[in-house]
Coordinates of C-alpha atoms and ligand atoms in Angstrom, one line a residue:
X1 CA -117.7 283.5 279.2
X2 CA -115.9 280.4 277.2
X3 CA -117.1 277.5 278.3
X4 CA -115.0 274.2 277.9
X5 CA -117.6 272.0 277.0
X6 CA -120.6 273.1 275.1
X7 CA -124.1 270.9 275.8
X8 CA -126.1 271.7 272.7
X9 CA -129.3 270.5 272.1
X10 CA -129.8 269.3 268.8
X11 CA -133.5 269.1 267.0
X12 CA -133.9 267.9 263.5
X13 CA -137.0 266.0 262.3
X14 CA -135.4 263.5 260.4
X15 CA -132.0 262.4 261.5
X16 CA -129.5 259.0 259.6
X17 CA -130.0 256.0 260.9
X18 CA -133.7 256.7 262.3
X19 CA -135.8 258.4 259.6
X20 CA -134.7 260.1 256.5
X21 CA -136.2 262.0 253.3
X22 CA -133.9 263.9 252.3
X23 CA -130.3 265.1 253.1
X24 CA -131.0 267.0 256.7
X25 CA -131.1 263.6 258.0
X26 CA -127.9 263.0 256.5
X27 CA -126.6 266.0 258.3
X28 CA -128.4 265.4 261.6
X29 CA -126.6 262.1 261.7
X30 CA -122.8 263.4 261.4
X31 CA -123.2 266.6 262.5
X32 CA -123.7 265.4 266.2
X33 CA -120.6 263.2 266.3
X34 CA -118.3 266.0 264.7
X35 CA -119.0 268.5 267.2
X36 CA -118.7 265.4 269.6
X37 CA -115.5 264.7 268.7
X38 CA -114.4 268.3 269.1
X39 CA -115.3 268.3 272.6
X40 CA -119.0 269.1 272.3
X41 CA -121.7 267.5 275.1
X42 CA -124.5 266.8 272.3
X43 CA -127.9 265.1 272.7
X44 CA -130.3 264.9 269.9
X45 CA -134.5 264.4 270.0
X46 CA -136.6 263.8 266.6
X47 CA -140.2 262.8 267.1
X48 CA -140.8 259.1 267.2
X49 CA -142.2 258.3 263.8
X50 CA -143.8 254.6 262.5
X51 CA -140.2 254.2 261.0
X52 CA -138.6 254.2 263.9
X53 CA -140.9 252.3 265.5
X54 CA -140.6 249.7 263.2
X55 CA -136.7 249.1 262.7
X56 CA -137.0 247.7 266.6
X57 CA -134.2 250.3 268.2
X58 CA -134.1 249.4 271.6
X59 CA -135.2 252.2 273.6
X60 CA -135.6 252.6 277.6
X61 CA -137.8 255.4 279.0
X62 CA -136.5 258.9 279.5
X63 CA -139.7 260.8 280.4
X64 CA -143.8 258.9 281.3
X65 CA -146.1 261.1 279.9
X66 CA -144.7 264.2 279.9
X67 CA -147.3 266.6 279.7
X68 CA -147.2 269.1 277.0
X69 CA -149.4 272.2 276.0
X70 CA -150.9 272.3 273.2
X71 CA -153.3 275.3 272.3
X72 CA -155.5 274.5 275.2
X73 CA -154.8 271.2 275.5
X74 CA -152.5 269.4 277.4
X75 CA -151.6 266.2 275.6
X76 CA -149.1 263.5 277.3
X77 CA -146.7 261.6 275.7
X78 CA -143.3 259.7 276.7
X79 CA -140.2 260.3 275.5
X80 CA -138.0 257.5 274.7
X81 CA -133.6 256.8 274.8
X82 CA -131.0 255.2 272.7
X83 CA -127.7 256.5 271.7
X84 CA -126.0 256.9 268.1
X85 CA -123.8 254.6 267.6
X86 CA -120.9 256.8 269.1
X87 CA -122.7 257.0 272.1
X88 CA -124.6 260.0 271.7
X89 CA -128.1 260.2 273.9
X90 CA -130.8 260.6 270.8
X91 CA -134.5 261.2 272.6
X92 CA -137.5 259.8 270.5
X93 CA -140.5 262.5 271.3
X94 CA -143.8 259.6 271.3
X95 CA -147.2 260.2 270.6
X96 CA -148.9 257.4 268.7
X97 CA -152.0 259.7 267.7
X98 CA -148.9 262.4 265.9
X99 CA -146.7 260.5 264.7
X100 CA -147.4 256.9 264.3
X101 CA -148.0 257.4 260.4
X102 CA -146.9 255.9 256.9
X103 CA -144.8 258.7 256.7
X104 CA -143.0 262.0 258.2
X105 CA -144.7 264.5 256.6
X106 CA -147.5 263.6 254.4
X107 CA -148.3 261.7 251.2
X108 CA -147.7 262.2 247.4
X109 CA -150.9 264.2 247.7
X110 CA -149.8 266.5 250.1
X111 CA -148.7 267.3 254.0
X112 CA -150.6 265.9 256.8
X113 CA -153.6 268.6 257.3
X114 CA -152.1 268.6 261.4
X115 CA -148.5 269.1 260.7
X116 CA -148.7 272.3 262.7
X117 CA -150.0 270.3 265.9
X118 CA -147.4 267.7 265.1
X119 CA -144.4 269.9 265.1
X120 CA -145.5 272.7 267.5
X121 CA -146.1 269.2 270.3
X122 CA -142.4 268.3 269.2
X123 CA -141.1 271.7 269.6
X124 CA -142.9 272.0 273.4
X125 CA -142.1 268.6 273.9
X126 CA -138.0 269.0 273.5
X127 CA -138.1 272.0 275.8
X128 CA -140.0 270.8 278.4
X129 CA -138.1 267.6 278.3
X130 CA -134.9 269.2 278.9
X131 CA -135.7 271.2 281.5
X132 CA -137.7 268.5 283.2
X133 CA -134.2 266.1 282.8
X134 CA -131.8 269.4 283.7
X135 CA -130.4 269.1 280.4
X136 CA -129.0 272.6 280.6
X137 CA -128.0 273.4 277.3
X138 CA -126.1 276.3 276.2
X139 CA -127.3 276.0 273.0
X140 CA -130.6 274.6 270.9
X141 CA -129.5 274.3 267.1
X142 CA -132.8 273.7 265.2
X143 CA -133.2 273.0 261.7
X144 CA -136.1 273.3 259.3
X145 CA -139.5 275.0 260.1
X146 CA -140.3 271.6 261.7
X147 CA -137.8 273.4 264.7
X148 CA -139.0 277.2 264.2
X149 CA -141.0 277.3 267.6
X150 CA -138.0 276.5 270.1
X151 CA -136.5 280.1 268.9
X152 CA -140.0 281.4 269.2
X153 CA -140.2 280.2 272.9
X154 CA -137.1 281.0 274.2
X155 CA -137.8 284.4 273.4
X156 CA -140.9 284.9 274.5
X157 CA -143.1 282.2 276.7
X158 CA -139.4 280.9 277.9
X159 CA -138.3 284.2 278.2
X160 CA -138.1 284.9 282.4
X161 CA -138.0 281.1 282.9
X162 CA -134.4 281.0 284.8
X163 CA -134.0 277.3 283.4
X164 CA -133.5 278.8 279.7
X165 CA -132.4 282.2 280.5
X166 CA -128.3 281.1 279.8
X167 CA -129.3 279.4 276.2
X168 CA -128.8 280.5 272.9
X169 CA -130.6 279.1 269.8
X170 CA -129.2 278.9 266.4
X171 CA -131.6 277.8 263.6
X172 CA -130.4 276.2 260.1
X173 CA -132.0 276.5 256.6
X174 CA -131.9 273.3 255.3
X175 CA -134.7 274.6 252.3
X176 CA -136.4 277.8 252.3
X177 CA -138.7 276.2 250.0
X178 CA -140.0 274.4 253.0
X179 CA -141.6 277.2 255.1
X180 CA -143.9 275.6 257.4
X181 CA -147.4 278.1 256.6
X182 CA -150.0 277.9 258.3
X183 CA -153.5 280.5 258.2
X184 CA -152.8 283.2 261.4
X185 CA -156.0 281.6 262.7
X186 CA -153.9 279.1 264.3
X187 CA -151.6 280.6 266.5
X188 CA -153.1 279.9 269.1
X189 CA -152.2 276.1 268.8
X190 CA -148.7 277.1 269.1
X191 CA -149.4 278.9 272.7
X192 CA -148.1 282.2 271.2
X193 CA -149.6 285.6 272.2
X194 CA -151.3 286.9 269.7
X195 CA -148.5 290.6 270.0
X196 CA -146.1 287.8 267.9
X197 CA -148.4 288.5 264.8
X198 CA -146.2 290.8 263.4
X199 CA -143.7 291.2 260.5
X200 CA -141.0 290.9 262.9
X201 CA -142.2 288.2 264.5
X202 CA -144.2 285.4 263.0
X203 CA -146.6 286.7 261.0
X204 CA -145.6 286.4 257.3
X205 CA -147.7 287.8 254.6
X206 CA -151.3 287.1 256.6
X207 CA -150.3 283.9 257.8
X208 CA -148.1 282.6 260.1
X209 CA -144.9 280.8 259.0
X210 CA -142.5 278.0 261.5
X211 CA -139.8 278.9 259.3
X212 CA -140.1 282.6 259.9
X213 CA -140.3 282.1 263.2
X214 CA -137.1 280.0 262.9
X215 CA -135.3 283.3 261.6
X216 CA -136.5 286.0 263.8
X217 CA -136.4 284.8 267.6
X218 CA -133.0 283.0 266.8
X219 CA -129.9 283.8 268.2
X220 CA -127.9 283.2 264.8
X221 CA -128.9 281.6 261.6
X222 CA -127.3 279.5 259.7
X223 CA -127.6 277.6 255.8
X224 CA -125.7 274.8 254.4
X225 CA -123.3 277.0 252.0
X226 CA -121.7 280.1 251.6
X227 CA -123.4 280.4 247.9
X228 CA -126.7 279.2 249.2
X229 CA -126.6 281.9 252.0
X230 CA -126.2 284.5 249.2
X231 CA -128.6 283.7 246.9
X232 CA -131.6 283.3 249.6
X233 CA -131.4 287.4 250.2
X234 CA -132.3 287.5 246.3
X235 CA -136.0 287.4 244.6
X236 CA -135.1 284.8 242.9
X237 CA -134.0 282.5 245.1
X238 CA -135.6 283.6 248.4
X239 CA -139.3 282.2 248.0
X240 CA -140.7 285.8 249.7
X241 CA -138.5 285.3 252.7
X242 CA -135.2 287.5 250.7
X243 CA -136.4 290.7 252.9
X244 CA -136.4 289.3 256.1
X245 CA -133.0 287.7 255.5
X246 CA -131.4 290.5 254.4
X247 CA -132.5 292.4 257.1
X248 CA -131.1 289.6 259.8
X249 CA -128.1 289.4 257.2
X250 CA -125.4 289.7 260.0
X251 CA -126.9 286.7 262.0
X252 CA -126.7 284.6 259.0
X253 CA -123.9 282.3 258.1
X254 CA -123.1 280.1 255.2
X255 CA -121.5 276.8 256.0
X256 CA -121.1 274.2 253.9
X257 CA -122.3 270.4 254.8
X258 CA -120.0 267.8 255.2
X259 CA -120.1 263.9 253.9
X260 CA -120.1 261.2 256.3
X261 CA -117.2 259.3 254.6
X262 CA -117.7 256.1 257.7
X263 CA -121.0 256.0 255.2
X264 CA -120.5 257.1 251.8
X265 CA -116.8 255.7 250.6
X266 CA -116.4 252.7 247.7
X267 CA -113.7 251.6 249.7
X268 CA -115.9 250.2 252.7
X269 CA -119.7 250.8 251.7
X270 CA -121.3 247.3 252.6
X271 CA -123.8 248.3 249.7
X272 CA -121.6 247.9 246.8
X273 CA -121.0 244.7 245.2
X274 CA -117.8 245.0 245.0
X275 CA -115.1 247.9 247.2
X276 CA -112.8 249.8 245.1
X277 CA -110.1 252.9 245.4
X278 CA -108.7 254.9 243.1
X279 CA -105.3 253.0 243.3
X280 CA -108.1 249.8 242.8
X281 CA -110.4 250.5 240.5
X282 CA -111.8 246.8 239.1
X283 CA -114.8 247.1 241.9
X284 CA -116.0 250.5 240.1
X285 CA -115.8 248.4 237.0
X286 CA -117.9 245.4 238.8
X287 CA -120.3 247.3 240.5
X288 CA -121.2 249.4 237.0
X289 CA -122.2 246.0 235.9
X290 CA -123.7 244.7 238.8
X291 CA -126.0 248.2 238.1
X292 CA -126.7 247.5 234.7
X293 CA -128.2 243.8 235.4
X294 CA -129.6 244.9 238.4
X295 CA -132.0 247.9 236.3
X296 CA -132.2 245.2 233.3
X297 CA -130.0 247.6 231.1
X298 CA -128.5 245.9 227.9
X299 CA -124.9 244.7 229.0
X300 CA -123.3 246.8 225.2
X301 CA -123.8 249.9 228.0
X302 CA -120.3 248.7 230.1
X303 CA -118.6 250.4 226.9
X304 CA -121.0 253.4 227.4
X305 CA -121.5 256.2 230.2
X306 CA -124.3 255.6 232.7
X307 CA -125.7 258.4 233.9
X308 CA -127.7 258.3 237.5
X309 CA -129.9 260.0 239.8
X310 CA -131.0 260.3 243.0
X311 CA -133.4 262.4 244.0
X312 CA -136.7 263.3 245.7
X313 CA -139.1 264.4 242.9
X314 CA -139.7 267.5 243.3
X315 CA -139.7 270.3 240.8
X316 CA -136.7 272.0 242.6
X317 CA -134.3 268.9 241.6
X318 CA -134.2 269.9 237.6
X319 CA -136.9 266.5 236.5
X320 CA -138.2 268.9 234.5
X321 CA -135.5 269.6 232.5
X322 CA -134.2 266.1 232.4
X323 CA -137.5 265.2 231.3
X324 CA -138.0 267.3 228.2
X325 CA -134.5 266.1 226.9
X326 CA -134.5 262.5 227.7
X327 CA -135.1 261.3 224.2
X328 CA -132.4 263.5 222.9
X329 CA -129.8 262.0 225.7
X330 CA -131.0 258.7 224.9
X331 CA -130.0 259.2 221.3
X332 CA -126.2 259.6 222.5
X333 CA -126.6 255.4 222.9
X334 CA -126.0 255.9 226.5
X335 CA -127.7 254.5 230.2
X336 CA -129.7 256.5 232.5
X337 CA -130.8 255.1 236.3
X338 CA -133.2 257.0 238.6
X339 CA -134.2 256.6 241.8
X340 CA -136.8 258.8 243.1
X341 CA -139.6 259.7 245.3
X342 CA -142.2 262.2 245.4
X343 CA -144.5 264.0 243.3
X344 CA -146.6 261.7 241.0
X345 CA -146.8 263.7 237.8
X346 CA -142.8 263.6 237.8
X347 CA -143.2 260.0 238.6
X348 CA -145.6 259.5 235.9
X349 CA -143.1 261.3 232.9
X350 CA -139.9 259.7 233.8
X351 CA -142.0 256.6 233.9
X352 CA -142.9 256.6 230.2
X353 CA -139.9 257.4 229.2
X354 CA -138.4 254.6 231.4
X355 CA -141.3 252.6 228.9
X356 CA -140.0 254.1 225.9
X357 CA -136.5 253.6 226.4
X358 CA -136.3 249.9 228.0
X359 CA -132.9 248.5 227.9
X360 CA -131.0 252.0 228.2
X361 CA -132.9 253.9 230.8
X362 CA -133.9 251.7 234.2
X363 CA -136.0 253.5 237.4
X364 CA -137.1 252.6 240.5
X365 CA -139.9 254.6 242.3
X366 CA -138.9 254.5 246.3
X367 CA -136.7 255.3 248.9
X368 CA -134.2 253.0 249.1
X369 CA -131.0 253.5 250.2
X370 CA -128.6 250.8 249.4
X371 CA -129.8 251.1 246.2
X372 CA -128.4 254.9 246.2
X373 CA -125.5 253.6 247.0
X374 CA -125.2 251.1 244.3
X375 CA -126.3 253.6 242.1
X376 CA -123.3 255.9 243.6
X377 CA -120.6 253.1 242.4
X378 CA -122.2 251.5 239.3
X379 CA -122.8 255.2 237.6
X380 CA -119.9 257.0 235.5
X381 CA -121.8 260.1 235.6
X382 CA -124.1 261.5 238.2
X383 CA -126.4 264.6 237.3
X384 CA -128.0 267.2 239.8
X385 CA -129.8 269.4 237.6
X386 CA -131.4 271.2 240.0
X387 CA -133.3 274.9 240.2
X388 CA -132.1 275.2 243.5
X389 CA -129.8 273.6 245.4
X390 CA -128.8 274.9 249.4
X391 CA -126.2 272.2 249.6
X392 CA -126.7 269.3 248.2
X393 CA -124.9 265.8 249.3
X394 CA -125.2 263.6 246.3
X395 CA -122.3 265.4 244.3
X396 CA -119.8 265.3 247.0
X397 CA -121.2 261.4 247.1
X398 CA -120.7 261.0 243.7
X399 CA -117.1 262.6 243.6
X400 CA -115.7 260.1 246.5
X401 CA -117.2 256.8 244.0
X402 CA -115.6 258.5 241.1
X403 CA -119.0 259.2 239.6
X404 CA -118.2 262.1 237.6
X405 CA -121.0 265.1 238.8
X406 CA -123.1 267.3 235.9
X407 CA -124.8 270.1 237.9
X408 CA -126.1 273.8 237.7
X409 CA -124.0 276.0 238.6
X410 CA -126.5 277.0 242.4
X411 CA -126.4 276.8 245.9
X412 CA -123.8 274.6 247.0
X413 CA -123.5 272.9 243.6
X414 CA -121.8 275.6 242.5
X415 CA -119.2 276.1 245.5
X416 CA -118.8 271.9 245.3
X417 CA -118.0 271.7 241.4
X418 CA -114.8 273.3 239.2
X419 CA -115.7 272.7 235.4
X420 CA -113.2 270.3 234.1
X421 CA -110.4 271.7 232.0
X422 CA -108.9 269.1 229.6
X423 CA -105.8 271.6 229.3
X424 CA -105.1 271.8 232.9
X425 CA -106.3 268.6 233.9
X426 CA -108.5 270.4 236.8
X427 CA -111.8 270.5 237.9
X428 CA -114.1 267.9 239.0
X429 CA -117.0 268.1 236.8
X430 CA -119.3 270.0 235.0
X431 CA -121.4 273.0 235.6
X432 CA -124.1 274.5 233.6
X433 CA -126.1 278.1 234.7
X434 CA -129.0 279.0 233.2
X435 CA -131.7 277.2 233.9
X436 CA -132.9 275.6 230.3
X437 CA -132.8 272.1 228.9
X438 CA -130.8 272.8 226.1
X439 CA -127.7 273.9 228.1
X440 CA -128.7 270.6 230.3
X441 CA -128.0 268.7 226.9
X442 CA -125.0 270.4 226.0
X443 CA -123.1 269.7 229.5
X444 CA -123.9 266.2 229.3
X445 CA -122.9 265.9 225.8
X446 CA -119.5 267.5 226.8
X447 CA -119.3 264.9 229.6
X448 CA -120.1 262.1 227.0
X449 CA -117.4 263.3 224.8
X450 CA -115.1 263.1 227.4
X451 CA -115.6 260.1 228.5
X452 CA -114.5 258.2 225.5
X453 CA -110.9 260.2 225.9
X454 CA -110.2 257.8 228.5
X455 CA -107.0 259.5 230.1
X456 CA -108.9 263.1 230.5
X457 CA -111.3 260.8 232.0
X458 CA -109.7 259.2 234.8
X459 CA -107.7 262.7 235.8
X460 CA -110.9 263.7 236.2
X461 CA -112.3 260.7 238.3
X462 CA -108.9 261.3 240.4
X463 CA -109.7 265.0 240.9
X464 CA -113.0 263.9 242.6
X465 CA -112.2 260.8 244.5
X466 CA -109.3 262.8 246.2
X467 CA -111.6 265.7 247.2
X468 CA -112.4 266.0 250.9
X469 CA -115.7 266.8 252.1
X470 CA -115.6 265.8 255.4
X471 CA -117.2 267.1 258.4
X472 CA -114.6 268.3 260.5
X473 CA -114.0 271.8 258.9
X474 CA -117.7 272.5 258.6
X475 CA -118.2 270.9 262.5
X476 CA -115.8 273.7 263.4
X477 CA -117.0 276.4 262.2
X478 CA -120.5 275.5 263.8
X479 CA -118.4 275.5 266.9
X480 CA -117.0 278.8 266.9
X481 CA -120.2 279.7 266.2
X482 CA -121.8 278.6 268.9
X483 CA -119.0 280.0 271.0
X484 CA -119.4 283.6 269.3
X485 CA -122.8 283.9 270.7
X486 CA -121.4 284.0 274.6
X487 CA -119.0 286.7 273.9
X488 CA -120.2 289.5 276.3
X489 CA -122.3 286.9 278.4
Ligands
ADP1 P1 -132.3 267.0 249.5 O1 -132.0 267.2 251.0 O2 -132.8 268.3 248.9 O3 -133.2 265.9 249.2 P2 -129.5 266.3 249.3 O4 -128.7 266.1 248.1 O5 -129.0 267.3 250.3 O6 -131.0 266.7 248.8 O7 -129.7 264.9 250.0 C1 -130.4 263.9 249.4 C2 -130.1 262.6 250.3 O8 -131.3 261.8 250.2 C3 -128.9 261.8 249.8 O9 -128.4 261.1 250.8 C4 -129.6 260.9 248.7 O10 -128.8 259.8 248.5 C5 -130.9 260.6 249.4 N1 -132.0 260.2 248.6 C6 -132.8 261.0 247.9 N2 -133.8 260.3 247.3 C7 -133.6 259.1 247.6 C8 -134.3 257.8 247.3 N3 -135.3 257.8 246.5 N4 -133.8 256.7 247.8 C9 -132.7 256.7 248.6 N5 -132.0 257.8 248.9 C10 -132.5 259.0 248.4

């Protein structure tokens, strides 16, 4: 059966504008108003967290105290309405005693100790609203273990219930690093029977795992590049999860994340001191100094690269690398910015450097987002070293501000970034592959070189600023998805 209008039911735990860590929000936010645009019926829930709370949305009641198992509880909670900004219905799931907390997921010193509780009640919570609402979707597309259970319960406590019986579920891989273990002890919280505890179920390796779920009860899986999708069914890359995905290997699909360009374009990003384009380049100019006063860099550096970063701090973003080299990358007389958030002991290295090398290297510990943006503009050269990388948005960012991306060659780095090649005059960056610091050095001291042959330079910043990442490709091919999984229906 092909149905004209698709209502999907969209659950992410972090979705732009509302609350954001880290680039699923970024997705969550666009994705819904591509598939929108190509026809699609498209609601999206996200618990309602202290951030939310606290930017004032205006919000009316969907659901008063909806009741919601949980283990052998039954908690209430209301559920609460706005729309995106394109009109799309967005459901806040609220429970103060869950979610009403300094932050999503826990603190530099770890997750919250009742994140299971937290995302099984959001996972309940969506179903039960939609069926108490008739919201009858035709498809749930999860994303992140914080989204495993919905698959789970469609499949099994959902399984007879004729309100479900039509949907399908498909279930993205944001991270596989992220997998949502928990001890098997605990199942019961999630209302599962206890014949799930299985390796083709949820069990995984003793315990159970929300990301695991994620992957066995759903209808198709999907991860944010082709590259990314590859590399997962490898040791190396799949965290302990490689068997399991190569075994569901037909239900998993690679598609690349697309950049919200209404957000991230020098041409109209209220962030920037000053707009530019490619044909009007002067605000790049501008805004690279606004950047260097504005991180109390010495002003000589307008005749030198700056390099930036954004990043969380985790060890899967390269810091490590970057860290053991910073002295020798210093020594080119160059400027580094970092913005960053997470682990402390990451925190505390680039910190002393930052101390060591005042006047060339600036960073600022937070999450702040206009400041990415500035950083975006104001840098000549933006590096994403990272171990692993499923998509990543910063270097399709950093090509539209003409911000020339250094990255290893993984995930979707490496389907994102051609190596520059003076000869040709193609390529949009530069790639490294193994994982060491000393190749790290070498790829930036390449991009340094370059950058004093001015001409190469700006071919290269054309290449990039030209490129189009934009939803509508990737939005399509979630469609046909979607679509694939009625055939025979
Ligand atoms: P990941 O999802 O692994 O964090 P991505 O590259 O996919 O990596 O997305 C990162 C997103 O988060 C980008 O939009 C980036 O600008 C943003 N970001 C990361 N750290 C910060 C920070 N400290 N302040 C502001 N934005 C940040």
């Amino acid at each position: 059966m092909v149905k004209d209008t698709l209502k999907v039911l969209f659950l992410a735990p972090e979705v732009v504008p509302f609350a954001k860590t880290g680039g699923l929000a970024d997705v969550a936010g666009s994705l819904p108003s591509a598939l929108h645009r190509l026809g699609a019926d498209v609601r999206i829930g996200l618990p309602y967290y202290r951030m939310i709370k606290e930017k004032g949305i205006a919000t009316r009641i969907a659901s008063e105290r909806l009741e919601v198992p949980l283990g052998h509880l039954i908690l209430r909670g209301d559920v609460l309405e706005t729309e995106t900004e394109d009109g799309l219905p967005v459901y806040f799931f609220e429970r103060e005693d869950l979610f009403d907390r300094p932050n999503l997921y826990g603190t530099p010193e770890g997750d919250y100790y009742d994140n299971l509780e937290r995302f099984t009640y959001f996972c309940r919570a969506a179903l039960l609203f939609a069926r108490e609402v008739d919201f009858d979707f035709d498809v749930v597309h999860c994303h992140d273990w914080q989204t495993g259970l919905v698959p789970a319960y469609l499949k099994t406590l959902y399984k007879t219930d004729s309100f479900f019986s039509a949907a399908v579920s498909v279930f993205t891989i944001h991270n596989i690093g992220y997998q949502g273990i928990f001890p098997r002890e605990r199942l019961p919280t999630c209302s599962l029977p206890s014949s799930e505890l299985h390796p083709g179920g949820i069990e995984y390796w003793g315990n159970i795992s929300l990301l695991k779920a994620g992957i066995m009860y759903s209808d198709a899986i999907t991860t944010v590049s082709p590259k990314y999708s590859r590399e997962i069914q490898t040791s190396e890359y799949g965290m302990g999860m490689e068997g399991i995905l190569h075994h569901r290997r037909t239900f998993l699909h690679g598609i690349l994340n697309g950049v919200d360009y209404g957000l991230w374009s020098p041409q109209t990003d209220t962030h920037v001191p000053a707009n530019y384009s490619l044909e009007k380049l002067a605000g790049k100019k501008r805004s690279k100094e606004f950047l260097i006063k504005e991180m109390n860099l010495d002003l000589t550096l307008m005749n030198r690269p700056v390099l930036g970063m954004i990043s969380r701090l985790s060890a899967q973003k390269g810091l490590d690398l970057l860290v053991q080299i910073l002295d020798e990358i210093l020594a080119l007389d160059l400027g580094l910015v970092v913005l960053g958030l997470g682990d402390e002991e990451i925190q505390e290295a680039i910190q002393e450097a930052a101390d060591r090398h005042s006047g060339h290297m600036g960073i600022k510990i937070g999450f702040d987002e206009p400041l990415a943006h500035r950083i975006m503009a104001g840098a000549d050269i933006f590096l994403v070293p990272s171990q692993y990388e499923p998509c990543g948005l910063t270097q399709m960012y950093a090509l539209r501000y003409g911000t020339v991306p250094v990255v290893r060659a993984t995930g979707g780095l490496d389907d994102t970034i051609v190596p520059f090649d003076p000869e040709t005059g193609e390529g949009n960056g530069f790639k490294f592959e193994p994982y060491e610091a000393k190749t790290l050095f070498e790829t930036i001291q390449q991009a340094v070189k370059l950058f004093n042959d001015y001409r190469a330079w700006k071919t290269l910043m054309a290449n990039g600023m030209k490129a189009d990442f934009s939803w509508d490709r990737s939005a399509k091919s979630y469609l046909e998805l979607y679509r694939s999984l009625f055939k025979g229906a």
